[in-house]
Amino acid sequence: MYRRLPDRARALVRFTFDGEALTAQEGDTVAAALLAAGQLATRHTPVSRAPRAPYCMMGVCFECLVVIDGAPNRQGCLTPVVEGMRVETQQGAAVFEDAE
Amino acid sequence: MSERFTSASDLRRSYDLVIVGAGPAGLAAAATASGFGLSVLLADENGAPGGQIYRGITRSSEADRRRLGPDYAAGKKLSAAFAESAAAYTLGALVWSVAPTDEETPDADYPLEVGISLGGVARAIGAQRVLLATGAIERPFPIPGWTLPGVMSAGAAQILLKTSALAPSGRTVIAGSGPLLYLLASQLIAAGAPPVALVDTTPRKNWRVALPDFPAFAMSSYAAKGLKLLFDVAKRIRVIRNVSALEAVGGDKFETLIVTRTNGTMERIDADLLLLHQGVAPNLNLSSAAGCALEWDEKQALFRPKRDEWLESSEAGISIAGDGGGIVGAQASVIEGEIAGLVAAFRLSRISKEMFAQRGAELKKRLASVLRGRAFLDRLFRPADEFRVPQRDDAIVCRCEEVSAGRVRATAALGVQGPNQMKAFLRCGMGPCQGRLCGLTVSEMIAQARGVSPADVGYYRLRPPVKPVPLREFAAMPQSDAAITAVAGFVERSVEKGSAAGSLEPDNRIVER
Amino acid sequence: MTYDVIVVGGGLVGVSVGWGLARRKLSVAILDEGDVALRAARANFGLVWVQSKGLGSTAYSRWSRRSAASWAELNAALKDETGIDSGHSQPGGFSIRLTDLEMQRGEASMAKLAAQPGMNAPGVPPLTYELLDHAETKRRLPHIGPTVAGAIFSPLDGHANPLRLLAAFHAALKQRGATYLPHRKAMSIVHRNGGFEVSGEGWTLGAGKLVIAAGLGGAKLAPMVGLSTPLVPSRGQIIVTERLQPFLHHPTGSLRQTDEGTVLIGESKEATLDSERPRPPVTAVLAERAVRSFPLLGNANAMRVWTGFRVVTPDGFPAYDQSSTCPGAFSLACHSGVTLAANHALTLPEQIAAGALSDELSSFSARRFDVPAAA
């Protein structure tokens, strides 16, 4: 889908998507890092469960919603990837657990 | 040097001027206003200044700037000037509300309150004045299949190029209308990722309509650049014109673009990525939620906030500069930002009337010069009717709530007069994007059904927060006795532990009605 | 006369009654304003709520219980006609009490209500409720916060989707041939030749009967037909969250999860009609109490905050009247257009069509507010 242009070399950052280990470049947003890693759909809609992928990349469309470190409905295109981040597909409506 | 803040707790209680948006207008306004001695806070939701046009500019490399062209590189100077200024700056900040200061805010010596969420803390920051420089968003382009993964906006692809040096790796089709389409095509060519086709939906008749404005355009700085771009792109990749309908098809992801031409012929273009663009429109969620009156711009077929000649909105103390006030482009946005900074300094009595008049006249002259030729672009790239109002009932209009054009049309037939009743009936515009990707479409569809202008139909009434804010942040904001009484019926306070009264009874409370 | 009945007001009360009249084969015109107007129907919380209603008016308690009991019938009829499900359910509702003092006050007021004479009447389910301590509340609502004192539960309470209800009435009215006339803000009403002429800017319409269901606008219109409908200002503010997976299957008096997954948090009462802007201190209190009630909500996103103005009489009970000087003119004003929708759609229209409100409704006459001249 997308490839990294060869003239850009920045530090690598490790994160996971649905449990799979992936790498991003420092400065990538979550949505950019997922596209660079060949991941397309980031969520399934709460209405029909249709798959959706990042659309606008500027925080407007809310299609790139993902679960980040357990917090649902985070805008992937506005959130920088950080080392060890755990990203998951947003499945429909948000799920919250009671605190222990 | 501008100072950066990462938590709302660290911000001052109030500023002379709070600016929302660190694009061309916001950066220029911040530098100008702080240069006149105003205390300025520039709040932006991205990770670095630049807005969308100069996205990633502060960290860009030589190679990036070469690939993206001189118009992008111009942002380097602007962001550097801002960095030199005394303005306070927040990145990753969400401004969710702008409103007159609440009657119960204690000791409020400022007229406006700006709701800001930053670093997990929501707070109201006081402001003497507010400048909204929230820029533009790409217009909705509701064709069947535009919700498929693998369909993105053209602007999105450009942002990926700017911030992460990512270029499409497979077969890419670009479709739509507007200057950005050709700019992106040329940038993708420069990145070694030429699209397999550019489908230009600009209606042929627009050329005729725009022709009277061509002489002015020909004199402008855009003309030579723009025309060269058009020819260069057409030379390098296939351009398809005279298009009457588009449909994206695929299973779980986009596979094929079906193009119908005005002569009735159809063509299927197989590709991996479809990039859509139908021009840009002001991002007006915040200005509208702040109460600023909107007006319909028939020439560009969009709503924009009403402004006077000094860029002041209908709401006292709130100005709007740049594309958020009406599409003018980056160069004009910078000048509008400077004007807004000057106006703020004048209104807050930091500069003399003479200085304001003199500087103001200079800036307006520069603005007029930069805007020369704009009318031609506006008319030429006014999106075709059939790409603003979906012809097919199965096209999704509201992406968030998955409301189709057919349902909007059927509901309009009940006698629905405007988008707010439509929203109540169908939930269109109630999802997380809060109408950003369906507002124009829904208003225009109702206008069509009623046989009136969108001016008579109006736009969604927007409410704070203009983007989602975690409830826990609201829960931690200051309360008042009156507010507690309004909700709970009475005020109940536990007497503090350890105090003399606290030791009397376990159920010792002060209760006020 | 163009229509049998003109209903002034396209909100929930107007369309409920209008639909009921249209079902009786009357030709009905609904007059409404444009897209942006004061509309309680669009700011609604969506409770079909019974437990706390009627303190000081046994008739109102019975009227509310009766409507709640007929709601399933209304929902089925509308769904049958339009395919739109108004999302009604009656799983019983909780009034969450955050502190011991709130619990005590709630207990006291419920006891007072239950002890009112004449609470039980034929055809109306008896008022039943339970007082629950924290442990029992937690057993029934597992996500309740640790500091919640308890709750009052009544099996009579339920909720519905007020926006789909409004849409369903509109769709059903259209199918039944009723005339919906937006952009018709009624400015004057004249009683002439046994009928009514309603007019506004550049238009006049005539009908044999008239129903004023214009919400806050009714206070101005009622005197034109010899009626008086006093209303008091009441502003409410609501927060709505993003869609969440279902976690709360019962409505509570202060928050509920809709069938779409969003959570509505309300309700505040401020005695003003001043501003439509939400007020930050009220937002803070609403949010803080919601999070205390259900801590998991702390992580949920608030999507929108809005205010609305209730249609409330000075004592909070409905005002239903037929004019004695202009027979055939009715004025209906009440809060709780959702709770009472079943009555307004299934019971009132028959009486309006027949030209007389029943004895049961006599205590709802606004004449109760007529103050004798100062002594």
CSV table of C-alpha atoms in Angstrom, one decimal, chain B residues 4-163:
chain,number,residue,atom,x,y,z
B,4,ARG,CA,5.9,24.8,24.9
B,5,PHE,CA,3.4,23.3,27.3
B,6,THR,CA,2.3,19.7,27.6
B,7,SER,CA,-0.3,19.9,30.3
B,8,ALA,CA,-3.3,22.3,30.6
B,9,SER,CA,-2.4,22.6,34.3
B,10,ASP,CA,0.8,24.5,33.4
B,11,LEU,CA,-1.0,27.1,31.3
B,12,ARG,CA,-1.6,30.6,32.6
B,13,ARG,CA,-5.0,31.5,33.9
B,14,SER,CA,-5.6,33.8,30.9
B,15,TYR,CA,-3.9,35.3,27.9
B,16,ASP,CA,-4.5,38.4,25.8
B,17,LEU,CA,-5.0,36.3,22.7
B,18,VAL,CA,-5.6,32.6,22.4
B,19,ILE,CA,-5.1,31.3,18.8
B,20,VAL,CA,-6.4,28.0,17.7
B,21,GLY,CA,-4.5,26.3,14.9
B,22,ALA,CA,-0.8,26.5,14.1
B,23,GLY,CA,-1.1,26.7,10.3
B,24,PRO,CA,-0.1,29.7,8.2
B,25,ALA,CA,-2.7,32.0,9.7
B,26,GLY,CA,-2.2,31.0,13.3
B,27,LEU,CA,1.6,31.1,13.1
B,28,ALA,CA,1.7,34.5,11.5
B,29,ALA,CA,-0.9,35.9,13.9
B,30,ALA,CA,1.0,34.5,16.9
B,31,ALA,CA,4.3,36.1,15.8
B,32,THR,CA,2.6,39.4,15.0
B,33,ALA,CA,0.5,39.7,18.1
B,34,SER,CA,3.3,38.7,20.5
B,35,GLY,CA,5.5,41.2,18.6
B,36,PHE,CA,3.1,43.9,19.7
B,37,GLY,CA,3.5,42.7,23.3
B,38,LEU,CA,0.4,40.7,23.7
B,39,SER,CA,0.5,37.5,25.8
B,40,VAL,CA,-0.4,34.8,23.3
B,41,LEU,CA,-1.2,31.1,23.5
B,42,LEU,CA,-1.2,29.2,20.3
B,43,ALA,CA,-3.0,25.9,20.7
B,44,ASP,CA,-2.7,23.2,18.1
B,45,GLU,CA,-3.7,19.5,18.0
B,46,ASN,CA,-0.9,18.2,15.8
B,47,GLY,CA,2.5,17.1,17.0
B,48,ALA,CA,4.4,20.1,15.3
B,49,PRO,CA,3.5,23.5,13.9
B,50,GLY,CA,2.7,24.0,10.2
B,51,GLY,CA,-1.0,23.1,9.9
B,52,GLN,CA,-1.7,20.8,7.0
B,53,ILE,CA,0.0,22.7,4.2
B,54,TYR,CA,3.3,22.9,6.1
B,55,ARG,CA,2.7,19.6,7.9
B,56,GLY,CA,6.0,18.3,9.3
B,57,ILE,CA,7.9,21.3,8.0
B,58,THR,CA,10.0,21.8,11.2
B,59,ARG,CA,11.5,18.3,10.8
B,60,SER,CA,11.6,18.2,7.0
B,61,SER,CA,14.8,17.3,5.2
B,62,GLU,CA,16.3,18.8,2.0
B,63,ALA,CA,14.9,15.8,0.1
B,64,ASP,CA,11.4,16.3,1.6
B,65,ARG,CA,11.4,19.9,0.5
B,66,ARG,CA,12.7,19.2,-2.9
B,67,ARG,CA,10.0,16.6,-3.5
B,68,LEU,CA,7.2,18.7,-2.1
B,69,GLY,CA,8.2,21.9,-3.8
B,70,PRO,CA,8.9,25.5,-3.0
B,71,ASP,CA,5.4,26.3,-1.8
B,72,TYR,CA,5.9,23.8,1.0
B,73,ALA,CA,9.5,24.9,1.7
B,74,ALA,CA,8.1,28.5,2.3
B,75,GLY,CA,6.7,27.2,5.6
B,76,LYS,CA,10.2,26.8,7.0
B,77,LYS,CA,10.6,30.6,7.4
B,78,LEU,CA,7.2,31.0,8.9
B,79,SER,CA,7.7,28.4,11.5
B,80,ALA,CA,11.1,29.7,12.3
B,81,ALA,CA,9.7,33.2,12.9
B,82,PHE,CA,7.1,31.8,15.2
B,83,ALA,CA,9.7,29.8,17.2
B,84,GLU,CA,11.5,33.1,17.8
B,85,SER,CA,8.4,34.7,19.1
B,86,ALA,CA,7.4,34.9,22.8
B,87,ALA,CA,4.1,33.1,22.2
B,88,ALA,CA,3.2,30.1,24.4
B,89,TYR,CA,2.6,27.0,22.3
B,90,THR,CA,0.8,23.7,23.0
B,91,LEU,CA,1.0,20.7,20.7
B,92,GLY,CA,-1.4,17.8,20.9
B,93,ALA,CA,-4.0,20.1,22.4
B,94,LEU,CA,-7.7,19.9,21.8
B,95,VAL,CA,-9.6,23.2,21.9
B,96,TRP,CA,-13.2,22.0,22.5
B,97,SER,CA,-15.0,25.1,23.2
B,98,VAL,CA,-14.9,28.9,22.9
B,99,ALA,CA,-17.6,30.9,24.7
B,100,PRO,CA,-18.3,34.0,26.7
B,101,THR,CA,-17.0,33.6,30.2
B,102,ASP,CA,-19.4,31.8,32.5
B,103,GLU,CA,-21.3,34.0,34.9
B,104,GLU,CA,-20.0,31.9,37.8
B,105,THR,CA,-16.3,31.9,37.0
B,106,PRO,CA,-14.8,33.7,40.0
B,107,ASP,CA,-12.8,36.9,39.4
B,108,ALA,CA,-13.0,36.6,35.7
B,109,ASP,CA,-11.4,39.7,34.2
B,110,TYR,CA,-11.6,38.3,30.7
B,111,PRO,CA,-14.6,38.1,28.4
B,112,LEU,CA,-13.9,34.8,26.8
B,113,GLU,CA,-13.3,31.2,28.0
B,114,VAL,CA,-11.4,28.7,25.9
B,115,GLY,CA,-12.0,25.0,26.8
B,116,ILE,CA,-8.8,23.2,26.2
B,117,SER,CA,-7.8,19.6,26.8
B,118,LEU,CA,-4.1,18.8,27.0
B,119,GLY,CA,-2.1,16.1,28.7
B,120,GLY,CA,-5.2,14.5,30.1
B,121,VAL,CA,-6.4,17.7,31.8
B,122,ALA,CA,-9.4,19.8,30.6
B,123,ARG,CA,-9.5,23.4,31.6
B,124,ALA,CA,-11.1,26.7,30.7
B,125,ILE,CA,-8.4,29.3,29.9
B,126,GLY,CA,-9.4,33.0,29.9
B,127,ALA,CA,-8.9,35.2,26.9
B,128,GLN,CA,-9.3,38.8,26.1
B,129,ARG,CA,-9.6,37.8,22.5
B,130,VAL,CA,-9.6,34.6,20.4
B,131,LEU,CA,-8.4,33.9,16.9
B,132,LEU,CA,-9.7,30.9,15.2
B,133,ALA,CA,-7.3,29.7,12.6
B,134,THR,CA,-8.7,26.2,12.2
B,135,GLY,CA,-8.0,26.0,8.4
B,136,ALA,CA,-9.7,23.9,5.8
B,137,ILE,CA,-10.9,20.4,5.5
B,138,GLU,CA,-11.4,18.5,2.3
B,139,ARG,CA,-14.9,18.6,1.1
B,140,PRO,CA,-17.0,15.5,1.4
B,141,PHE,CA,-16.9,13.4,-1.8
B,142,PRO,CA,-19.7,10.9,-1.3
B,143,ILE,CA,-19.5,8.4,-4.2
B,144,PRO,CA,-20.6,4.8,-3.7
B,145,GLY,CA,-17.8,2.9,-2.1
B,146,TRP,CA,-15.9,5.9,-0.7
B,147,THR,CA,-15.9,4.2,2.7
B,148,LEU,CA,-13.9,1.2,1.5
B,149,PRO,CA,-10.4,0.7,3.0
B,150,GLY,CA,-8.0,1.7,0.2
B,151,VAL,CA,-10.0,4.9,-0.5
B,152,MET,CA,-8.4,7.9,1.1
B,153,SER,CA,-8.5,11.6,0.6
B,154,ALA,CA,-5.8,13.1,-1.6
B,155,GLY,CA,-4.8,15.3,1.3
B,156,ALA,CA,-4.2,12.2,3.4
B,157,ALA,CA,-1.6,10.9,0.9
B,158,GLN,CA,0.1,14.2,0.9
B,159,ILE,CA,0.3,14.2,4.7
B,160,LEU,CA,1.8,10.8,4.6
B,161,LEU,CA,4.4,12.1,2.2
B,162,LYS,CA,5.1,15.1,4.3
B,163,THR,CA,5.3,13.6,7.7
